[in-house]
PDB file of C-alpha atoms in Angstrom:
ATOM      1  CA  MET A 740      70.563 133.316 102.305  1.00 70.00           C
ATOM      2  CA  ASP A 741      73.227 135.521 103.902  1.00 85.00           C
ATOM      3  CA  THR A 742      75.717 134.313 106.501  1.00 87.00           C
ATOM      4  CA  GLU A 743      73.916 135.869 109.457  1.00 89.00           C
ATOM      5  CA  ALA A 744      70.683 134.111 108.517  1.00 92.00           C
ATOM      6  CA  LEU A 745      72.528 130.815 108.102  1.00 92.00           C
ATOM      7  CA  GLU A 746      74.110 131.233 111.525  1.00 92.00           C
ATOM      8  CA  ARG A 747      70.722 131.912 113.122  1.00 93.00           C
ATOM      9  CA  GLN A 748      69.295 128.846 111.426  1.00 95.00           C
ATOM     10  CA  PHE A 749      72.308 126.793 112.541  1.00 95.00           C
ATOM     11  CA  GLN A 750      71.992 127.910 116.176  1.00 95.00           C
ATOM     12  CA  ALA A 751      68.263 127.155 116.105  1.00 96.00           C
ATOM     13  CA  ARG A 752      69.082 123.571 115.099  1.00 95.00           C
ATOM     14  CA  ILE A 753      71.621 123.355 117.930  1.00 95.00           C
ATOM     15  CA  ASP A 754      69.096 124.726 120.429  1.00 95.00           C
ATOM     16  CA  ALA A 755      66.570 122.124 119.232  1.00 95.00           C
ATOM     17  CA  ASP A 756      69.144 119.346 119.891  1.00 93.00           C
ATOM     18  CA  GLU A 757      69.410 118.431 116.221  1.00 94.00           C
ATOM     19  CA  ARG A 758      72.582 116.685 115.085  1.00 95.00           C
ATOM     20  CA  ILE A 759      74.878 118.460 112.653  1.00 96.00           C
ATOM     21  CA  GLU A 760      76.237 116.174 109.943  1.00 97.00           C
ATOM     22  CA  PRO A 761      79.313 116.642 107.704  1.00 96.00           C
ATOM     23  CA  LYS A 762      77.387 117.874 104.656  1.00 95.00           C
ATOM     24  CA  ASP A 763      75.319 120.365 106.650  1.00 95.00           C
ATOM     25  CA  TRP A 764      76.192 124.051 106.619  1.00 96.00           C
ATOM     26  CA  MET A 765      78.145 125.094 109.708  1.00 95.00           C
ATOM     27  CA  PRO A 766      80.011 128.263 110.729  1.00 95.00           C
ATOM     28  CA  ASP A 767      83.748 128.200 110.116  1.00 95.00           C
ATOM     29  CA  ALA A 768      84.330 128.831 113.821  1.00 95.00           C
ATOM     30  CA  TYR A 769      82.268 125.744 114.722  1.00 95.00           C
ATOM     31  CA  ARG A 770      84.285 123.641 112.260  1.00 96.00           C
ATOM     32  CA  ARG A 771      87.585 124.952 113.665  1.00 95.00           C
ATOM     33  CA  ALA A 772      86.485 124.343 117.249  1.00 94.00           C
ATOM     34  CA  LEU A 773      85.531 120.772 116.427  1.00 96.00           C
ATOM     35  CA  ILE A 774      88.801 120.110 114.617  1.00 96.00           C
ATOM     36  CA  ARG A 775      90.746 121.486 117.581  1.00 95.00           C
ATOM     37  CA  GLN A 776      88.862 119.445 120.176  1.00 94.00           C
ATOM     38  CA  MET A 777      88.538 116.200 118.202  1.00 95.00           C
ATOM     39  CA  ALA A 778      92.151 116.242 117.035  1.00 96.00           C
ATOM     40  CA  GLN A 779      93.368 116.899 120.581  1.00 95.00           C
ATOM     41  CA  HIS A 780      91.191 114.011 121.761  1.00 95.00           C
ATOM     42  CA  ALA A 781      92.576 111.686 119.069  1.00 96.00           C
ATOM     43  CA  HIS A 782      96.167 112.666 119.858  1.00 96.00           C
ATOM     44  CA  SER A 783      95.500 112.037 123.564  1.00 95.00           C
ATOM     45  CA  GLU A 784      94.317 108.501 122.851  1.00 95.00           C
ATOM     46  CA  ILE A 785      97.426 107.720 120.793  1.00 95.00           C
ATOM     47  CA  VAL A 786      99.934 109.297 123.188  1.00 95.00           C
ATOM     48  CA  GLY A 787      97.970 107.763 126.057  1.00 93.00           C
ATOM     49  CA  MET A 788      99.106 104.322 124.938  1.00 94.00           C
ATOM     50  CA  LEU A 789     102.665 105.110 126.049  1.00 94.00           C
ATOM     51  CA  PRO A 790     102.545 105.458 129.871  1.00 93.00           C
ATOM     52  CA  GLU A 791     101.016 101.995 130.276  1.00 92.00           C
ATOM     53  CA  GLY A 792     102.527 100.387 127.195  1.00 91.00           C
ATOM     54  CA  ASN A 793     105.929 100.172 128.836  1.00 89.00           C
ATOM     55  CA  TRP A 794     104.417  97.952 131.552  1.00 95.00           C
ATOM     56  CA  ILE A 795     103.151  95.251 129.181  1.00 95.00           C
ATOM     57  CA  THR A 796     106.382  93.244 129.418  1.00 94.00           C
ATOM     58  CA  ARG A 797     106.538  93.784 133.204  1.00 95.00           C
ATOM     59  CA  ALA A 798     102.960  93.045 134.236  1.00 95.00           C
ATOM     60  CA  PRO A 799     102.940  90.803 137.335  1.00 95.00           C
ATOM     61  CA  THR A 800     100.846  87.963 135.832  1.00 95.00           C
ATOM     62  CA  LEU A 801      99.865  86.642 132.419  1.00 95.00           C
ATOM     63  CA  LYS A 802      96.252  87.678 133.101  1.00 94.00           C
ATOM     64  CA  ARG A 803      97.299  91.239 133.885  1.00 95.00           C
ATOM     65  CA  LYS A 804      99.467  91.320 130.778  1.00 96.00           C
ATOM     66  CA  ALA A 805      96.578  90.180 128.553  1.00 95.00           C
ATOM     67  CA  ILE A 806      94.231  92.778 130.065  1.00 94.00           C
ATOM     68  CA  LEU A 807      96.779  95.557 129.678  1.00 95.00           C
ATOM     69  CA  MET A 808      97.513  94.593 126.075  1.00 95.00           C
ATOM     70  CA  ALA A 809      93.788  94.738 125.310  1.00 95.00           C
ATOM     71  CA  LYS A 810      93.498  98.136 126.960  1.00 95.00           C
ATOM     72  CA  VAL A 811      96.429  99.662 125.083  1.00 95.00           C
ATOM     73  CA  GLN A 812      95.031  98.243 121.846  1.00 94.00           C
ATOM     74  CA  ASP A 813      91.667  99.847 122.639  1.00 94.00           C
ATOM     75  CA  GLU A 814      93.334 103.237 123.030  1.00 94.00           C
ATOM     76  CA  GLY A 815      94.858 102.936 119.575  1.00 94.00           C
ATOM     77  CA  GLY A 816      91.419 102.109 118.214  1.00 94.00           C
ATOM     78  CA  HIS A 817      89.918 105.145 119.921  1.00 95.00           C
ATOM     79  CA  GLY A 818      92.490 107.340 118.228  1.00 95.00           C
ATOM     80  CA  ALA A 819      91.616 105.793 114.859  1.00 94.00           C
ATOM     81  CA  TYR A 820      87.864 106.402 115.357  1.00 93.00           C
ATOM     82  CA  LEU A 821      88.487 110.002 116.300  1.00 96.00           C
ATOM     83  CA  TYR A 822      90.910 110.710 113.447  1.00 96.00           C
ATOM     84  CA  SER A 823      88.288 109.308 111.055  1.00 96.00           C
ATOM     85  CA  ALA A 824      85.572 111.486 112.588  1.00 96.00           C
ATOM     86  CA  THR A 825      87.806 114.556 112.349  1.00 97.00           C
ATOM     87  CA  GLU A 826      88.476 113.851 108.658  1.00 97.00           C
ATOM     88  CA  THR A 827      84.764 114.449 107.974  1.00 97.00           C
ATOM     89  CA  LEU A 828      85.489 118.133 108.657  1.00 97.00           C
ATOM     90  CA  GLY A 829      87.847 118.478 105.692  1.00 95.00           C
ATOM     91  CA  VAL A 830      91.252 117.733 107.218  1.00 96.00           C
ATOM     92  CA  THR A 831      93.377 114.679 106.558  1.00 94.00           C
ATOM     93  CA  ARG A 832      94.787 112.266 109.083  1.00 93.00           C
ATOM     94  CA  GLY A 833      98.243 113.033 107.729  1.00 92.00           C
ATOM     95  CA  GLN A 834      97.799 116.719 108.517  1.00 94.00           C
ATOM     96  CA  LEU A 835      96.683 115.955 112.054  1.00 95.00           C
ATOM     97  CA  ILE A 836      99.542 113.556 112.738  1.00 95.00           C
ATOM     98  CA  ASP A 837     102.096 115.961 111.281  1.00 94.00           C
ATOM     99  CA  GLU A 838     100.843 118.663 113.662  1.00 94.00           C
ATOM    100  CA  LEU A 839     101.273 116.281 116.593  1.00 94.00           C
ATOM    101  CA  LEU A 840     104.761 115.177 115.596  1.00 94.00           C
ATOM    102  CA  ASP A 841     105.859 118.764 114.919  1.00 92.00           C
ATOM    103  CA  GLY A 842     104.729 119.828 118.385  1.00 89.00           C
ATOM    104  CA  ARG A 843     102.050 122.180 117.006  1.00 90.00           C
ATOM    105  CA  ALA A 844      99.116 120.164 118.368  1.00 91.00           C
ATOM    106  CA  ARG A 845      98.233 119.546 121.990  1.00 90.00           C
ATOM    107  CA  TYR A 846      97.144 116.389 123.747  1.00 91.00           C
ATOM    108  CA  SER A 847      95.992 115.813 127.326  1.00 92.00           C
ATOM    109  CA  SER A 848      98.583 117.053 129.809  1.00 91.00           C
ATOM    110  CA  ILE A 849      98.179 113.967 131.979  1.00 93.00           C
ATOM    111  CA  PHE A 850     100.093 111.722 129.601  1.00 94.00           C
ATOM    112  CA  ASN A 851     103.289 113.644 130.279  1.00 94.00           C
ATOM    113  CA  TYR A 852     103.735 112.014 133.691  1.00 95.00           C
ATOM    114  CA  PRO A 853     105.821 108.867 134.343  1.00 95.00           C
ATOM    115  CA  THR A 854     104.619 105.450 135.565  1.00 96.00           C
ATOM    116  CA  PRO A 855     107.365 104.273 137.959  1.00 96.00           C
ATOM    117  CA  THR A 856     105.443 101.367 139.571  1.00 97.00           C
ATOM    118  CA  TRP A 857     102.749  98.843 138.700  1.00 97.00           C
ATOM    119  CA  ALA A 858     100.376 100.791 140.943  1.00 97.00           C
ATOM    120  CA  ASP A 859     100.563 103.674 138.467  1.00 97.00           C
ATOM    121  CA  VAL A 860      98.884 101.433 135.880  1.00 97.00           C
ATOM    122  CA  GLY A 861      96.057 100.921 138.361  1.00 97.00           C
ATOM    123  CA  ALA A 862      95.856 104.621 139.195  1.00 97.00           C
ATOM    124  CA  ILE A 863      95.676 105.536 135.503  1.00 96.00           C
ATOM    125  CA  GLY A 864      92.815 103.111 134.941  1.00 96.00           C
ATOM    126  CA  TRP A 865      90.938 104.209 138.022  1.00 97.00           C
ATOM    127  CA  LEU A 866      91.553 107.962 137.958  1.00 97.00           C
ATOM    128  CA  VAL A 867      92.550 108.931 134.415  1.00 96.00           C
ATOM    129  CA  ASP A 868      90.036 106.717 132.647  1.00 95.00           C
ATOM    130  CA  GLY A 869      87.484 107.577 135.327  1.00 95.00           C
ATOM    131  CA  ALA A 870      87.987 111.269 134.560  1.00 95.00           C
ATOM    132  CA  ALA A 871      87.810 110.493 130.842  1.00 93.00           C
ATOM    133  CA  ILE A 872      84.444 108.764 131.300  1.00 93.00           C
ATOM    134  CA  MET A 873      83.121 111.726 133.280  1.00 93.00           C
ATOM    135  CA  ASN A 874      84.203 114.053 130.476  1.00 92.00           C
ATOM    136  CA  GLN A 875      83.230 111.854 127.546  1.00 93.00           C
ATOM    137  CA  ILE A 876      79.797 110.479 128.378  1.00 94.00           C
ATOM    138  CA  PRO A 877      78.235 113.914 127.701  1.00 94.00           C
ATOM    139  CA  LEU A 878      80.059 113.901 124.343  1.00 94.00           C
ATOM    140  CA  CYS A 879      77.772 111.046 123.262  1.00 94.00           C
ATOM    141  CA  ARG A 880      75.172 113.850 122.997  1.00 94.00           C
ATOM    142  CA  CYS A 881      77.544 116.225 121.203  1.00 94.00           C
ATOM    143  CA  SER A 882      75.896 118.320 118.499  1.00 95.00           C
ATOM    144  CA  TYR A 883      78.247 116.954 115.804  1.00 96.00           C
ATOM    145  CA  GLY A 884      77.021 113.539 114.669  1.00 96.00           C
ATOM    146  CA  PRO A 885      80.294 111.734 113.797  1.00 96.00           C
ATOM    147  CA  TYR A 886      81.891 112.760 117.104  1.00 96.00           C
ATOM    148  CA  ALA A 887      78.853 111.718 119.152  1.00 95.00           C
ATOM    149  CA  ARG A 888      78.629 108.318 117.457  1.00 95.00           C
ATOM    150  CA  ALA A 889      82.342 107.611 117.900  1.00 94.00           C
ATOM    151  CA  MET A 890      82.030 108.374 121.597  1.00 94.00           C
ATOM    152  CA  VAL A 891      79.397 105.689 122.225  1.00 93.00           C
ATOM    153  CA  ARG A 892      81.817 102.815 121.666  1.00 91.00           C
ATOM    154  CA  ILE A 893      84.738 104.676 123.227  1.00 94.00           C
ATOM    155  CA  CYS A 894      82.829 105.235 126.470  1.00 93.00           C
ATOM    156  CA  ARG A 895      81.873 101.568 126.692  1.00 91.00           C
ATOM    157  CA  GLU A 896      85.485 100.555 126.397  1.00 92.00           C
ATOM    158  CA  GLU A 897      86.669 103.247 128.805  1.00 92.00           C
ATOM    159  CA  SER A 898      84.329 101.844 131.448  1.00 92.00           C
ATOM    160  CA  PHE A 899      86.202  98.518 131.149  1.00 92.00           C
ATOM    161  CA  HIS A 900      89.501 100.382 131.521  1.00 94.00           C
ATOM    162  CA  GLN A 901      88.296 102.129 134.666  1.00 94.00           C
ATOM    163  CA  ARG A 902      87.182  98.863 136.241  1.00 94.00           C
ATOM    164  CA  GLN A 903      90.463  97.079 135.509  1.00 94.00           C
ATOM    165  CA  GLY A 904      92.393  99.979 137.052  1.00 96.00           C
ATOM    166  CA  TYR A 905      90.244  99.970 140.163  1.00 97.00           C
ATOM    167  CA  ASP A 906      90.701  96.216 140.458  1.00 96.00           C
ATOM    168  CA  ILE A 907      94.488  96.650 140.439  1.00 97.00           C
ATOM    169  CA  MET A 908      94.222  99.270 143.187  1.00 97.00           C
ATOM    170  CA  LEU A 909      91.867  97.035 145.184  1.00 97.00           C
ATOM    171  CA  GLN A 910      94.280  94.103 145.087  1.00 96.00           C
ATOM    172  CA  LEU A 911      97.167  96.323 146.158  1.00 97.00           C
ATOM    173  CA  ALA A 912      95.116  97.953 148.929  1.00 97.00           C
ATOM    174  CA  ARG A 913      94.295  94.482 150.278  1.00 96.00           C
ATOM    175  CA  GLY A 914      97.895  93.331 150.012  1.00 96.00           C
ATOM    176  CA  SER A 915     101.010  93.809 152.081  1.00 96.00           C
ATOM    177  CA  ASP A 916     102.035  97.030 153.791  1.00 96.00           C
ATOM    178  CA  ALA A 917     104.442  97.695 150.909  1.00 97.00           C
ATOM    179  CA  GLN A 918     101.673  97.184 148.343  1.00 97.00           C
ATOM    180  CA  ARG A 919      99.321  99.525 150.207  1.00 97.00           C
ATOM    181  CA  ARG A 920     102.034 102.169 150.338  1.00 97.00           C
ATOM    182  CA  MET A 921     102.594 101.739 146.614  1.00 97.00           C
ATOM    183  CA  ALA A 922      98.863 102.226 145.956  1.00 97.00           C
ATOM    184  CA  GLN A 923      98.742 105.358 148.111  1.00 98.00           C
ATOM    185  CA  GLN A 924     101.829 106.820 146.461  1.00 98.00           C
ATOM    186  CA  ALA A 925     100.295 106.248 143.014  1.00 98.00           C
ATOM    187  CA  LEU A 926      97.091 107.990 144.131  1.00 98.00           C
ATOM    188  CA  ASP A 927      99.185 110.889 145.425  1.00 97.00           C
ATOM    189  CA  ARG A 928     100.974 111.182 142.078  1.00 97.00           C
ATOM    190  CA  TRP A 929      97.898 111.022 139.837  1.00 97.00           C
ATOM    191  CA  TRP A 930      95.210 112.851 141.814  1.00 97.00           C
ATOM    192  CA  TRP A 931      96.148 116.395 140.829  1.00 96.00           C
ATOM    193  CA  PRO A 932      96.934 115.619 137.160  1.00 95.00           C
ATOM    194  CA  ALA A 933      93.563 113.829 136.961  1.00 96.00           C
ATOM    195  CA  LEU A 934      91.762 116.931 138.218  1.00 96.00           C
ATOM    196  CA  MET A 935      93.653 119.044 135.679  1.00 95.00           C
ATOM    197  CA  MET A 936      92.366 116.784 132.876  1.00 93.00           C
ATOM    198  CA  PHE A 937      89.082 118.674 132.861  1.00 93.00           C
ATOM    199  CA  GLY A 938      90.846 121.838 131.770  1.00 90.00           C
ATOM    200  CA  PRO A 939      91.439 125.205 133.434  1.00 89.00           C
ATOM    201  CA  PRO A 940      88.878 126.875 135.713  1.00 89.00           C
ATOM    202  CA  ASP A 941      85.862 128.153 133.817  1.00 84.00           C
ATOM    203  CA  ALA A 942      86.928 131.751 134.405  1.00 79.00           C
ATOM    204  CA  ASP A 943      90.201 131.077 132.572  1.00 79.00           C
ATOM    205  CA  SER A 944      88.894 128.821 129.799  1.00 78.00           C
ATOM    206  CA  LYS A 945      89.066 130.309 126.293  1.00 78.00           C
ATOM    207  CA  HIS A 946      86.736 127.840 124.617  1.00 79.00           C
ATOM    208  CA  SER A 947      84.355 126.347 127.199  1.00 82.00           C
ATOM    209  CA  ALA A 948      81.490 128.871 127.025  1.00 85.00           C
ATOM    210  CA  GLN A 949      81.237 128.846 123.232  1.00 88.00           C
ATOM    211  CA  SER A 950      81.563 125.055 123.068  1.00 90.00           C
ATOM    212  CA  MET A 951      78.653 124.779 125.486  1.00 90.00           C
ATOM    213  CA  ARG A 952      76.562 127.207 123.432  1.00 93.00           C
ATOM    214  CA  TRP A 953      77.175 124.984 120.393  1.00 94.00           C
ATOM    215  CA  LYS A 954      76.560 121.875 122.540  1.00 93.00           C
ATOM    216  CA  VAL A 955      79.910 120.438 121.610  1.00 92.00           C
ATOM    217  CA  LYS A 956      80.280 120.322 125.397  1.00 90.00           C
ATOM    218  CA  ARG A 957      77.346 119.875 127.756  1.00 89.00           C
ATOM    219  CA  PHE A 958      78.981 120.805 131.062  1.00 91.00           C
ATOM    220  CA  SER A 959      81.679 123.243 132.128  1.00 91.00           C
ATOM    221  CA  ASN A 960      85.159 122.218 133.244  1.00 92.00           C
ATOM    222  CA  ASP A 961      84.455 123.005 136.886  1.00 93.00           C
ATOM    223  CA  GLU A 962      81.135 121.128 136.891  1.00 94.00           C
ATOM    224  CA  LEU A 963      82.769 117.975 135.542  1.00 95.00           C
ATOM    225  CA  ARG A 964      85.684 118.279 137.966  1.00 95.00           C
ATOM    226  CA  GLU A 965      83.328 118.484 140.951  1.00 95.00           C
ATOM    227  CA  ARG A 966      81.325 115.487 139.714  1.00 95.00           C
ATOM    228  CA  PHE A 967      84.541 113.484 139.429  1.00 96.00           C
ATOM    229  CA  ILE A 968      85.584 114.356 142.984  1.00 96.00           C
ATOM    230  CA  GLU A 969      82.154 113.414 144.347  1.00 96.00           C
ATOM    231  CA  PHE A 970      82.199 110.124 142.438  1.00 95.00           C
ATOM    232  CA  THR A 971      85.775 109.154 143.302  1.00 96.00           C
ATOM    233  CA  THR A 972      85.951 110.070 146.994  1.00 96.00           C
ATOM    234  CA  PRO A 973      83.840 107.128 148.257  1.00 97.00           C
ATOM    235  CA  GLN A 974      85.815 104.769 146.031  1.00 97.00           C
ATOM    236  CA  ALA A 975      89.043 105.886 147.695  1.00 97.00           C
ATOM    237  CA  GLU A 976      87.453 105.465 151.118  1.00 97.00           C
ATOM    238  CA  TYR A 977      86.469 101.885 150.238  1.00 97.00           C
ATOM    239  CA  LEU A 978      90.081 101.186 149.253  1.00 97.00           C
ATOM    240  CA  GLY A 979      91.294 102.658 152.520  1.00 97.00           C
ATOM    241  CA  LEU A 980      93.329 105.276 150.661  1.00 97.00           C
ATOM    242  CA  VAL A 981      93.550 108.976 151.446  1.00 97.00           C
ATOM    243  CA  ILE A 982      92.834 111.563 148.751  1.00 96.00           C
ATOM    244  CA  PRO A 983      95.344 114.452 148.803  1.00 96.00           C
ATOM    245  CA  GLN A 984      93.975 117.750 150.084  1.00 93.00           C
ATOM    246  CA  GLY A 985      94.737 121.262 148.915  1.00 92.00           C
ATOM    247  CA  GLU A 986      94.434 123.404 145.809  1.00 92.00           C
ATOM    248  CA  ILE A 987      95.295 122.581 142.204  1.00 94.00           C
ATOM    249  CA  ASP A 988      98.625 124.038 141.085  1.00 93.00           C
ATOM    250  CA  TRP A 989      97.559 125.585 137.795  1.00 94.00           C
ATOM    251  CA  SER A 990     101.107 126.794 137.114  1.00 93.00           C
ATOM    252  CA  GLU A 991     102.112 123.138 136.808  1.00 94.00           C
ATOM    253  CA  PHE A 992      99.266 122.570 134.354  1.00 93.00           C
ATOM    254  CA  ARG A 993     100.429 125.460 132.182  1.00 92.00           C
ATOM    255  CA  ASP A 994     104.058 124.304 132.325  1.00 93.00           C
ATOM    256  CA  VAL A 995     103.113 120.809 131.140  1.00 93.00           C
ATOM    257  CA  LEU A 996     100.952 122.198 128.335  1.00 88.00           C
ATOM    258  CA  ASP A 997     103.858 124.378 127.246  1.00 88.00           C
ATOM    259  CA  GLY A 998     106.067 121.306 126.886  1.00 88.00           C
ATOM    260  CA  HIS A 999     107.900 121.359 130.220  1.00 90.00           C
ATOM    261  CA  GLY A1000     106.344 118.327 131.911  1.00 91.00           C
ATOM    262  CA  PRO A1001     108.334 115.330 133.175  1.00 93.00           C
ATOM    263  CA  CYS A1002     107.823 113.308 129.986  1.00 93.00           C
ATOM    264  CA  ASN A1003     106.848 115.765 127.210  1.00 93.00           C
ATOM    265  CA  ARG A1004     110.000 115.235 125.158  1.00 93.00           C
ATOM    266  CA  GLU A1005     109.985 111.490 125.791  1.00 94.00           C
ATOM    267  CA  ARG A1006     106.382 111.097 124.611  1.00 94.00           C
ATOM    268  CA  LEU A1007     106.869 113.028 121.368  1.00 93.00           C
ATOM    269  CA  ALA A1008     110.164 111.255 120.686  1.00 94.00           C
ATOM    270  CA  ALA A1009     108.417 107.894 121.077  1.00 93.00           C
ATOM    271  CA  ARG A1010     105.626 108.917 118.673  1.00 93.00           C
ATOM    272  CA  ARG A1011     108.118 110.204 116.093  1.00 95.00           C
ATOM    273  CA  ARG A1012     110.140 107.004 116.352  1.00 94.00           C
ATOM    274  CA  ALA A1013     107.038 104.847 115.900  1.00 92.00           C
ATOM    275  CA  HIS A1014     105.937 106.972 112.937  1.00 92.00           C
ATOM    276  CA  ASP A1015     109.313 106.579 111.241  1.00 93.00           C
ATOM    277  CA  GLN A1016     109.450 102.848 111.910  1.00 94.00           C
ATOM    278  CA  GLY A1017     105.982 102.386 110.431  1.00 91.00           C
ATOM    279  CA  ARG A1018     106.753 104.285 107.254  1.00 92.00           C
ATOM    280  CA  TRP A1019     107.353 101.109 105.230  1.00 94.00           C
ATOM    281  CA  VAL A1020     103.892  99.784 106.208  1.00 92.00           C
ATOM    282  CA  ARG A1021     102.173 102.964 105.004  1.00 88.00           C
ATOM    283  CA  GLU A1022     104.160 102.974 101.777  1.00 91.00           C
ATOM    284  CA  ALA A1023     103.383  99.305 101.131  1.00 94.00           C
ATOM    285  CA  ALA A1024      99.673  99.873 101.767  1.00 91.00           C
ATOM    286  CA  LEU A1025      99.590 102.836  99.389  1.00 89.00           C
ATOM    287  CA  ALA A1026     101.450 100.869  96.716  1.00 93.00           C
ATOM    288  CA  HIS A1027      99.024  97.961  97.073  1.00 92.00           C
ATOM    289  CA  ALA A1028      96.030 100.308  96.833  1.00 90.00           C
ATOM    290  CA  ALA A1029      97.478 101.957  93.711  1.00 90.00           C
ATOM    291  CA  LYS A1030      98.011  98.570  92.015  1.00 91.00           C
ATOM    292  CA  ARG A1031      94.507  97.456  92.897  1.00 89.00           C
ATOM    293  CA  GLU A1032      93.017 100.672  91.523  1.00 88.00           C
ATOM    294  CA  ALA A1033      95.047 100.247  88.308  1.00 87.00           C
ATOM    295  CA  ARG A1034      93.752  96.696  87.851  1.00 89.00           C
ATOM    296  CA  LEU A1035      90.184  97.871  88.373  1.00 85.00           C
ATOM    297  CA  ARG A1036      90.627 100.585  85.724  1.00 86.00           C
ATOM    298  CA  GLU A1037      92.007  98.037  83.265  1.00 86.00           C
ATOM    299  CA  ALA A1038      89.067  95.750  83.872  1.00 82.00           C
ATOM    300  CA  VAL A1039      86.489  98.470  83.083  1.00 71.00           C
TER     301      VAL A1039
END
């Protein structure tokens, strides 16, 4: 069967809502698109541990510290699931991580913003994880099986993250005047970056239309953004907070993606440092695996 016939057959399976599995034939462009999106998603989960991770030692109570530790640990797990799913497409985790550390790979622009107060931890949970849920629930019906299955557990855990963030904002909004101001200032800082999380406007998106045709995505960037605004606005009203008004500054979005955000260099430096410090663990694990394999060969 020639390539054109295979592509028609492939698209027919997509149109029929069949799942594509790793051993199935797929167009090279589909494979590349999946690697790009899934790797970016995995990188975002790993880098996303950093903005909140620096608040673990400064959380206001032991309960808040335990919750935040669990959340940051979840994010690391999400990255691991997604790296594993991406490996089914013929790339290695080492390749993906090297691309991140070398600055060749992208991750979500939102993780390049600082978290100056405890309220920022709440705003991230409420807004950033809320936006992630809005974006990721449709991915549970993604056409690529390993990605869709990974997203089921990730979305369940993200819903916990969103609730804990909203709870932080609720307690601050019900607190002192200073705490309410802190909550409002955090909302002001994170509202626009959260809206940018969904990607550029559909008219400017390079990949959205094709990803929707392949059912890697189910909704456009603008559709998801509007759903998020509709969902979040009454929550802000209940908190007594005011959502910023105006237009998204897409020049800021492009600057952050190009590496000029407030924390781009800091985030990559932290990941490189962690990678270097964990080298001995990886080497020890590989050495142990090699010895075990040698013993198994001797026993045969």
